[in-house]
Coordinates of C-alpha atoms and ligand atoms in Angstrom, one line a residue:
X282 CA 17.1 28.6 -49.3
X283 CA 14.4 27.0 -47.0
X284 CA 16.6 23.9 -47.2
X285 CA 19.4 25.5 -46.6
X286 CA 17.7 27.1 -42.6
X287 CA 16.6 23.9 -42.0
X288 CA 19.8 22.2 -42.4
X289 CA 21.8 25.0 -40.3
X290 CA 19.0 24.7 -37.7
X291 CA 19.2 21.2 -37.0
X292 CA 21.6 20.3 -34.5
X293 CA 19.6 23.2 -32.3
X294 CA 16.3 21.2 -33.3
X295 CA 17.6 17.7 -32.0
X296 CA 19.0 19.3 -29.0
X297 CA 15.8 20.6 -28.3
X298 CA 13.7 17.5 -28.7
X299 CA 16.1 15.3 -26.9
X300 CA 16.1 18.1 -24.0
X301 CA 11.4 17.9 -24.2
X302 CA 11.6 13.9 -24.4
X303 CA 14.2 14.0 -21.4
X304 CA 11.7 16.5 -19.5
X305 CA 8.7 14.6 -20.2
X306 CA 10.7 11.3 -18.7
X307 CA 12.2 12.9 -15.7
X308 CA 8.4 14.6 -15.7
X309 CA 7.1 11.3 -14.7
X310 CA 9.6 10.5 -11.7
X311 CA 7.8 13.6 -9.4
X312 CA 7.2 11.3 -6.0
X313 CA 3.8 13.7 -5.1
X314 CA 2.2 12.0 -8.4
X315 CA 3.6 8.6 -8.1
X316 CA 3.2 8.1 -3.9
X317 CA 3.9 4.4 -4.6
X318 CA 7.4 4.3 -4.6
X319 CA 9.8 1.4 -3.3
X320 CA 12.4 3.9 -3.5
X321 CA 11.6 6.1 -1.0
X322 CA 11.5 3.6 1.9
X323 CA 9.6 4.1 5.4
X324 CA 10.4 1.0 7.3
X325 CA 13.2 -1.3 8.2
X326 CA 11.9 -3.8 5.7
X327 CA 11.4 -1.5 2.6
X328 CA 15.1 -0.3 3.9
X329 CA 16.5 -3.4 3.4
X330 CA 15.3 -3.8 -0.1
X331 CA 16.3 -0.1 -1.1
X332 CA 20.0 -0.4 0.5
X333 CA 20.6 -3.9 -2.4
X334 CA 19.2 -1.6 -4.7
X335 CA 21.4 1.4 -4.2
X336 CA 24.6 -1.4 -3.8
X337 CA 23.5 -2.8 -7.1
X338 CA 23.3 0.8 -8.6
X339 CA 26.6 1.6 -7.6
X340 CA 28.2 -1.3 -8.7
X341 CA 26.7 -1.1 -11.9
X342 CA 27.6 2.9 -12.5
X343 CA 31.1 1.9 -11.7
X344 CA 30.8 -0.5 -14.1
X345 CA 29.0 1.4 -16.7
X346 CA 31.7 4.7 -16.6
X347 CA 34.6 2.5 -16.4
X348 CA 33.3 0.0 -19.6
X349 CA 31.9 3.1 -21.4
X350 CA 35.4 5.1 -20.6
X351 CA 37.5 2.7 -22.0
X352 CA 35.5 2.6 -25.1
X353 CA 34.9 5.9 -25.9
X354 CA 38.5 6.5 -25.3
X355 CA 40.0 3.8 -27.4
X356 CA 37.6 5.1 -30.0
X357 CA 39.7 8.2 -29.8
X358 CA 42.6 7.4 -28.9
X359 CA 43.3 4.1 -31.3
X360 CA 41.3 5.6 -34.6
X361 CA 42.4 4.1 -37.7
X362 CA 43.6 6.4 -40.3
X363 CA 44.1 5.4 -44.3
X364 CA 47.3 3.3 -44.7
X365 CA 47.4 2.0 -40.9
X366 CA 48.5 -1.6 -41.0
X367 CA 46.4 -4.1 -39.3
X368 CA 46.4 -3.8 -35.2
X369 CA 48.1 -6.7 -33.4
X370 CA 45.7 -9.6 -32.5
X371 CA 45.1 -10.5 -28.6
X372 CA 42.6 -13.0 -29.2
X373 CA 43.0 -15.8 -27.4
X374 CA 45.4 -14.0 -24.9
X375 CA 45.3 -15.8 -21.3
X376 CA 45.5 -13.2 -18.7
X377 CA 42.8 -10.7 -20.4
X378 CA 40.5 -13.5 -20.4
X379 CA 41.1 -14.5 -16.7
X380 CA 41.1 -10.7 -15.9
X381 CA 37.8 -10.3 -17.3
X382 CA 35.8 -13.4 -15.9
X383 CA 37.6 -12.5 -12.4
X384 CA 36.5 -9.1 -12.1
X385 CA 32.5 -9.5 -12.7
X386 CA 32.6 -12.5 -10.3
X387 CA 33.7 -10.7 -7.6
X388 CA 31.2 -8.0 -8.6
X389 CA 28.4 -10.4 -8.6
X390 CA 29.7 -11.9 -5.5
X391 CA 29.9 -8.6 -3.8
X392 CA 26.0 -7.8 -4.6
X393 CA 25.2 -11.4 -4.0
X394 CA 26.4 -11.4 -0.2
X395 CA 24.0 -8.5 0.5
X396 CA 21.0 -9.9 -1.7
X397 CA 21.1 -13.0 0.0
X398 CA 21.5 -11.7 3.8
X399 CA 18.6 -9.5 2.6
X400 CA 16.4 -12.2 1.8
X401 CA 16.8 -14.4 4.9
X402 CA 16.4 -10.9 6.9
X403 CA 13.0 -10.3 5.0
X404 CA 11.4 -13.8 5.4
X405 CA 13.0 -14.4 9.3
X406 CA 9.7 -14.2 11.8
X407 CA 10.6 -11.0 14.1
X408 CA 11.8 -12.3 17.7
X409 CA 11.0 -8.9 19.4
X410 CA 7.3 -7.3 20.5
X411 CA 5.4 -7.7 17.2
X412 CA 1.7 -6.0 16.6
X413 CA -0.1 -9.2 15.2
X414 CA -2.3 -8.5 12.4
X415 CA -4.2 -10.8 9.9
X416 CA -4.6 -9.8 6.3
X417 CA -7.4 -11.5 3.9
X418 CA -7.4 -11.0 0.7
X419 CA -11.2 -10.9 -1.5
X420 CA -12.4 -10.0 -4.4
X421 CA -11.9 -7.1 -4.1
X422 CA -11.3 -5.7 -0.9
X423 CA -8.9 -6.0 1.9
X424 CA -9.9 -7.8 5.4
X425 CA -7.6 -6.6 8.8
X426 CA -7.7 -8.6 11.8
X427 CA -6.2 -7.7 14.8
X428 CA -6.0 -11.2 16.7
X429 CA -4.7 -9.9 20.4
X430 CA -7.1 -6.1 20.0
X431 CA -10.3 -8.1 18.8
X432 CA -10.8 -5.4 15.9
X433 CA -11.8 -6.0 12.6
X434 CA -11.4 -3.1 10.3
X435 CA -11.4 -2.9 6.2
X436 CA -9.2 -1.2 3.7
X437 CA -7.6 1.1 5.8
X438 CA -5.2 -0.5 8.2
X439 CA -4.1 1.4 11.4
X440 CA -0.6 0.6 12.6
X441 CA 1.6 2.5 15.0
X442 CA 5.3 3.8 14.4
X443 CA 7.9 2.0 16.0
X444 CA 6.0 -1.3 16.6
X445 CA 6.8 -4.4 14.2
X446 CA 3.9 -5.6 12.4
X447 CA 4.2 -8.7 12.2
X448 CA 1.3 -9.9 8.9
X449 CA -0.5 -13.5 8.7
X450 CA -1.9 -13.5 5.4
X451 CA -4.3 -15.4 3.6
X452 CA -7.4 -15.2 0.8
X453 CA -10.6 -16.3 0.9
X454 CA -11.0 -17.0 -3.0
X455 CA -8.0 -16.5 -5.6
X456 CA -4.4 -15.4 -5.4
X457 CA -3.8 -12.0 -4.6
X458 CA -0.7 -9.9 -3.3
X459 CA -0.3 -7.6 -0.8
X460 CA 1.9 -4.5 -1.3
X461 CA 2.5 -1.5 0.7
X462 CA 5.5 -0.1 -1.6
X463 CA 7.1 2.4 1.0
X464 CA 6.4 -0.3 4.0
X465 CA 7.4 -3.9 2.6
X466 CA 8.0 -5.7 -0.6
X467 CA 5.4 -7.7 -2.6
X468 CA 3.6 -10.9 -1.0
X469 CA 1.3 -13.0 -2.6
X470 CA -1.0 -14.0 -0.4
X471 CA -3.1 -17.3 -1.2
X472 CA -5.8 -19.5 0.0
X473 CA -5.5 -22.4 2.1
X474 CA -1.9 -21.1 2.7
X475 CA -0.5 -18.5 5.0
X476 CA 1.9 -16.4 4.2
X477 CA 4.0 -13.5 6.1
X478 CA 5.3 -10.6 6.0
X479 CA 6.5 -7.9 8.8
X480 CA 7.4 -4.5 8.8
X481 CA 8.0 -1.3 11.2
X482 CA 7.0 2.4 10.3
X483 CA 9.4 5.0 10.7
X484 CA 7.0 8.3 10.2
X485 CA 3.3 8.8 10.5
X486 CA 1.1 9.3 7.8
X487 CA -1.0 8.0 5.2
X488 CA 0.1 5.4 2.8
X489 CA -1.1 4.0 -0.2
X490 CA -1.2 0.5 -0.9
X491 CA -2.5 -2.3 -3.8
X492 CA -3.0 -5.4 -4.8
X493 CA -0.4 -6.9 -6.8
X494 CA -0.9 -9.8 -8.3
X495 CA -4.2 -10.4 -10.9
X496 CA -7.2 -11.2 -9.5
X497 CA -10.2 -10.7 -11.7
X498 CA -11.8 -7.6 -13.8
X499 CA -11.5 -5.1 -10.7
X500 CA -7.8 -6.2 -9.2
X501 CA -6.9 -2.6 -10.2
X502 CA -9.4 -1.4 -7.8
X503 CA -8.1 -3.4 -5.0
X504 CA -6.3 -0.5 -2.8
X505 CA -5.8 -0.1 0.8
X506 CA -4.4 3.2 2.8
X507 CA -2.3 2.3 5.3
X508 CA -2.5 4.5 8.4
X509 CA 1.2 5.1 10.7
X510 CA 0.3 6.4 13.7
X511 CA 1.5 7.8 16.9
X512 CA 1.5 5.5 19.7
X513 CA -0.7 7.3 21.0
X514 CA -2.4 8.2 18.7
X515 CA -3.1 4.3 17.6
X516 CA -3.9 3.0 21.3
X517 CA -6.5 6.1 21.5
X518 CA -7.8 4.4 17.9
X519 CA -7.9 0.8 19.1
X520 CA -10.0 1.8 22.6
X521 CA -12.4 3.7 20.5
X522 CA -12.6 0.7 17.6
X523 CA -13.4 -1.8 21.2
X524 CA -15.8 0.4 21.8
X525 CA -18.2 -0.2 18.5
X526 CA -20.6 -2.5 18.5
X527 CA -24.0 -2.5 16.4
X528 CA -24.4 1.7 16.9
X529 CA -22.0 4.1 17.2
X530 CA -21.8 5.7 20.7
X531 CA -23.4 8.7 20.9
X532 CA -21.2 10.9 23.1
X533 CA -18.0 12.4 23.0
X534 CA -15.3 12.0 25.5
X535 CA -12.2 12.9 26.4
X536 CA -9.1 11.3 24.9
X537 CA -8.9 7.8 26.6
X538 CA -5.9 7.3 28.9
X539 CA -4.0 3.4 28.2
X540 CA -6.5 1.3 29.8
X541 CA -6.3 -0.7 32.8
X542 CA -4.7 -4.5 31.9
X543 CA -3.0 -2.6 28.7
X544 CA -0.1 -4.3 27.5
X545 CA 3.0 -1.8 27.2
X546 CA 4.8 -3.3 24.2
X547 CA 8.7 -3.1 24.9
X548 CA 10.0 -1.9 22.0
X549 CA 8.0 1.5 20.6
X550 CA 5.9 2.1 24.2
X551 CA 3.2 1.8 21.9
X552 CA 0.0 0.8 24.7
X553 CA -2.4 -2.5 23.2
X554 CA -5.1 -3.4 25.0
X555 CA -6.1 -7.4 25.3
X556 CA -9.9 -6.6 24.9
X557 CA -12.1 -8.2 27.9
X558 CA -15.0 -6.7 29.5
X559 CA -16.5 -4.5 26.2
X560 CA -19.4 -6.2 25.4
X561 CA -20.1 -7.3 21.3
X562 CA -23.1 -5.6 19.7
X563 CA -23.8 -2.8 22.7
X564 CA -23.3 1.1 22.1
X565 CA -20.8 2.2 25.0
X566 CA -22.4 5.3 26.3
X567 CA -20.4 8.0 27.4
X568 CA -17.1 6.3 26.1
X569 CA -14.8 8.0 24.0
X570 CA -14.9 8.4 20.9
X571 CA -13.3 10.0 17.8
X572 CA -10.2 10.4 19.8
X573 CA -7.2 9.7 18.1
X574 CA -7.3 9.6 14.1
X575 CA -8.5 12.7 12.4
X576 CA -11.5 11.9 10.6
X577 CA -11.0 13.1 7.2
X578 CA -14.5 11.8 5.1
X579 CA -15.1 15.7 5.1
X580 CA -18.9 14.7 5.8
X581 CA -21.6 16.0 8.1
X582 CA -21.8 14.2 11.5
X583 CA -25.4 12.9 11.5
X584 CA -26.3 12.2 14.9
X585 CA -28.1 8.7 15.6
X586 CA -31.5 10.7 16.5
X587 CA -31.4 12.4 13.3
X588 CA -35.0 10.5 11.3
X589 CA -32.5 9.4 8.4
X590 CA -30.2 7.5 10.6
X591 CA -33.3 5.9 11.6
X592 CA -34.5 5.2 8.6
X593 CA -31.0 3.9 7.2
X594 CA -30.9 1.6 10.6
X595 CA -34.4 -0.1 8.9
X596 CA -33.1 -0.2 5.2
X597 CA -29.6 -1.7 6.4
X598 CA -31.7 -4.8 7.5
X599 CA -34.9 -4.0 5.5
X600 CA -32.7 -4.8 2.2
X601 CA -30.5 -7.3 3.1
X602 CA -27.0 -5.0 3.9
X603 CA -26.9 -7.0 7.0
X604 CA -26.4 -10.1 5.4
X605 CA -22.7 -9.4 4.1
X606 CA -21.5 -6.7 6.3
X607 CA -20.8 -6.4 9.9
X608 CA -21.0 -2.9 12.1
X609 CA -19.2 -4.4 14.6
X610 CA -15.1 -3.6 15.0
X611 CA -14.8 -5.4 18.4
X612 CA -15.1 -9.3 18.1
X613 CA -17.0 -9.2 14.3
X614 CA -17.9 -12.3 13.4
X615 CA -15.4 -14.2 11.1
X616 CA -16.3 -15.5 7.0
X617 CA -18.4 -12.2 6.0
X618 CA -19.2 -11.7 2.5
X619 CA -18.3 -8.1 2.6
X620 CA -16.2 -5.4 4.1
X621 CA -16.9 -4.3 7.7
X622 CA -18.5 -1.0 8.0
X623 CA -18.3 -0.6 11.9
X624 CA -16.3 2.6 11.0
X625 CA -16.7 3.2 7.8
X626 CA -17.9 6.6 8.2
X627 CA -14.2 8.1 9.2
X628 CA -12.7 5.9 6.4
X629 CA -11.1 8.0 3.3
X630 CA -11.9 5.8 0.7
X631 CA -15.3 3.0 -0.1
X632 CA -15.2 0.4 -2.5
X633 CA -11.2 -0.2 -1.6
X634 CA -9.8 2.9 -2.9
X635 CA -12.2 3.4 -5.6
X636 CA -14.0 6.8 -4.7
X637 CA -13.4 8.9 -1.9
X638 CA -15.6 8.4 1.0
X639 CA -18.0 11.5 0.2
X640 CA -22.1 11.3 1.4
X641 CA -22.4 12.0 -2.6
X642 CA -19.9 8.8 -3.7
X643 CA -21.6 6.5 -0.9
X644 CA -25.3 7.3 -2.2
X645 CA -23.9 6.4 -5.9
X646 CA -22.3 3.3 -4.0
X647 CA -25.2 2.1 -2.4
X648 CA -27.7 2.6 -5.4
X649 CA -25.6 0.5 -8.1
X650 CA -22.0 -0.9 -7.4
X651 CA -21.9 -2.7 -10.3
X652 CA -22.0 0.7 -12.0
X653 CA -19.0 1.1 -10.1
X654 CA -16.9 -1.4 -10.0
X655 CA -18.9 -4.3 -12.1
X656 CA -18.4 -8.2 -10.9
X657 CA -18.5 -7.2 -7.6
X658 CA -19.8 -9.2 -5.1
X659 CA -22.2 -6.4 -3.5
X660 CA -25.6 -6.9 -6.3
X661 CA -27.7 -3.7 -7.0
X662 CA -30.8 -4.2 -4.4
X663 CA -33.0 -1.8 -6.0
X664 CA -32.3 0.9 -3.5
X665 CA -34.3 4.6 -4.6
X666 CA -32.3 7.5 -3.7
X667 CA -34.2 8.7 -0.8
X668 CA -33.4 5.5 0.9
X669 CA -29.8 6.2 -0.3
X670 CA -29.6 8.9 1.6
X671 CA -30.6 7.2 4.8
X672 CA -28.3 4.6 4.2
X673 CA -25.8 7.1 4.1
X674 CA -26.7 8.8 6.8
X675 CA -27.0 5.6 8.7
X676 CA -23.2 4.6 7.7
X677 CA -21.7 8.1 8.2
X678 CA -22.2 8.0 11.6
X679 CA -20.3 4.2 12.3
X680 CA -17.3 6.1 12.6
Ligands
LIG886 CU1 -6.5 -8.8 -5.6 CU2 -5.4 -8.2 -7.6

């Protein structure tokens, strides 16, 4: 009897546990869980690579219901019954074997000729205004340099819309690979060896980003955000990153207007300032700051009065922070061991996407990376929590 249920109920059972393993599948395509999609492309690069894509796709659903048609219908259509007599033999037959090399080289031709224009498109250097900006791979963290702004900045890379960004890219140790899945395709980046890359946003936003390419213990904890701004927005972010040097001005202003000597760039009205006259390692009283990029750490402001931040100042140099990491955006000094932190404060993530940049995550940061993220190049200096939390509050403030 019980045999007999489970027999009748069967074609309902398999129907149902196709339908859950289909669901589970299709549950893992949902693009707010998986933000690092190729296919939902943001800039003219990543466009090119998504339009071969869908042209492939096409091509090969075309081919796919036509082939599988054919079959299933013959299948049908051509079933052999008891008594049927042997079908006529076409092996060897001429014209179906032209017919079917024919067709699939013209197929492959036809996704060929967009594949290759694709690629020379890709690699060409852009002719037009381009936003220069130099990417360095370490272990593991990502160093951006912006050659013509004097700004040095870390894991979070600030780029307006409509402007090319044009990438010169290089490691300082092994073979990593830059990729920015809704900006650009991968690129290996390597050392003693530049490679390059360009793209333009299309929308602002925030953007997640990794290294690609196996790079020691922690190469999964190699991120970077990439930041699309406004215009505006982004010139308002590159006069307040000129403005940091060793402290963090003390005094907000009002949003700064496109400098005098600013470059208008031709092709997104995007405003870059060539940096003379700001002076390296000086706070810039009175000059604006915070303008621009909404600061999103969710921490307390500590002012540079506060006793922490004092304290923190000591301990920065007291234990040896100094030695790897630079607090200055505007002309930092090239070959340091370690991120710069001249605005690491407004940054959304520390330790290159590891933890989000929270007072609480920094103080845990500070006390014992290698907890953390272990064969890191930052050591665990012995710092108590007390001191943790002037470090902290010494750091949140370089925003
Ligand atoms: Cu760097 Cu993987």
């Amino acid at each position: 009897m019980l045999l007999r249920i489970a027999a009748t109920r069967r074609p309902a059972f398999r129907l149902a546990t196709v339908l859950c393993v289909l669901g589970l599948i299709l549950a893992g395509c949902s693009p707010e869980h998986y933000p690092q999609s190729g296919l939902r492309p943001l800039s003219d690069f990543a466009k090119i690579g998504d339009d071969i894509q869908m042209t492939t796709f096409w091509w090969a659903l075309g081919v796919f219901i036509l082939v599988e048609g054919a079959l299933v219908y013959a299948i049908f259509r051509f079933r052999g019954k008891p008594g049927d007599v042997e079908p006529k033999q076409i092996h060897g037959n001429t014209t179906v074997e032209i017919i079917w090399t024919a067709i699939p080289a013209l197929i492959l031709a036809a996704i060929a000729v967009p594949t290759v224009k694709g690629i020379f498109a890709t690699a060409a250097t852009p002719h037009s205004e381009v936003l220069t900006v130099e990417i360095i791979g370490h272990q593991w963290w990502w160093e951006f340099r912006y050659p013509d702004l004097h700004i040095t900045t870390a894991n979070e890379l600030h780029i307006p819309v409509g402007l090319t960004v044009a990438t010169k890219m290089g490691t300082v140790d092994v073979i990593h690979s830059f990729w920015a899945p809704r900006f650009a395709g991968k690129r290996d980046v390597f050392p003693n060896r530049e490679t390059r890359l360009w793209f333009k946003a299309k929308e602002p936003g925030e953007y997640s980003g990794q290294c690609a390419e196996f790079c020691g213990i922690q190469h999964g904890r190699m991120a970077f955000r990439i930041k699309a701004q406004t215009p505006e927005e982004f010139q308002a972010w590159v006069s307040h990153m000129q403005t940091l040097g060793a402290k963090p001005a003390t005094t907000a202003g009002a949003p700064a207007a496109a400098p005098a000597g600013s470059v208008q760039t031709a092709t997104a009205g995007a405003t870059v300032k060539p940096s003379q006259g700001a002076q390296q390692g000086k706070p810039q009283q009175g000059a604006a700051q915070q303008n621009g990029a909404p600061r999103d750490s969710g921490a307390t402001k500590i002012a540079p009065s506060d006793p922490a931040y004092a304290a923190g100042e000591k301990l920065f140099t007291a234990k040896g922070c100094v030695g790897c990491h630079s607090l200055n955006a505007f002309n930092a000094p090239t070959g340091m061991i370690g991120p710069n932190l001249a605005n690491v404060g407004a940054r959304t993530y520390i330790a290159a996407g590891t933890l989000k940049n929270t007072d609480e995550n920094l103080a845990r940061w500070i006390q014992n990376p290698q907890l953390i993220k272990q064969g890191v190049l930052m050591p665990n200096l012995g710092v108590k929590p007390d001191e943790a939390r002037s470090l902290v509050a010494f750091l949140r403030a370089h925003q």
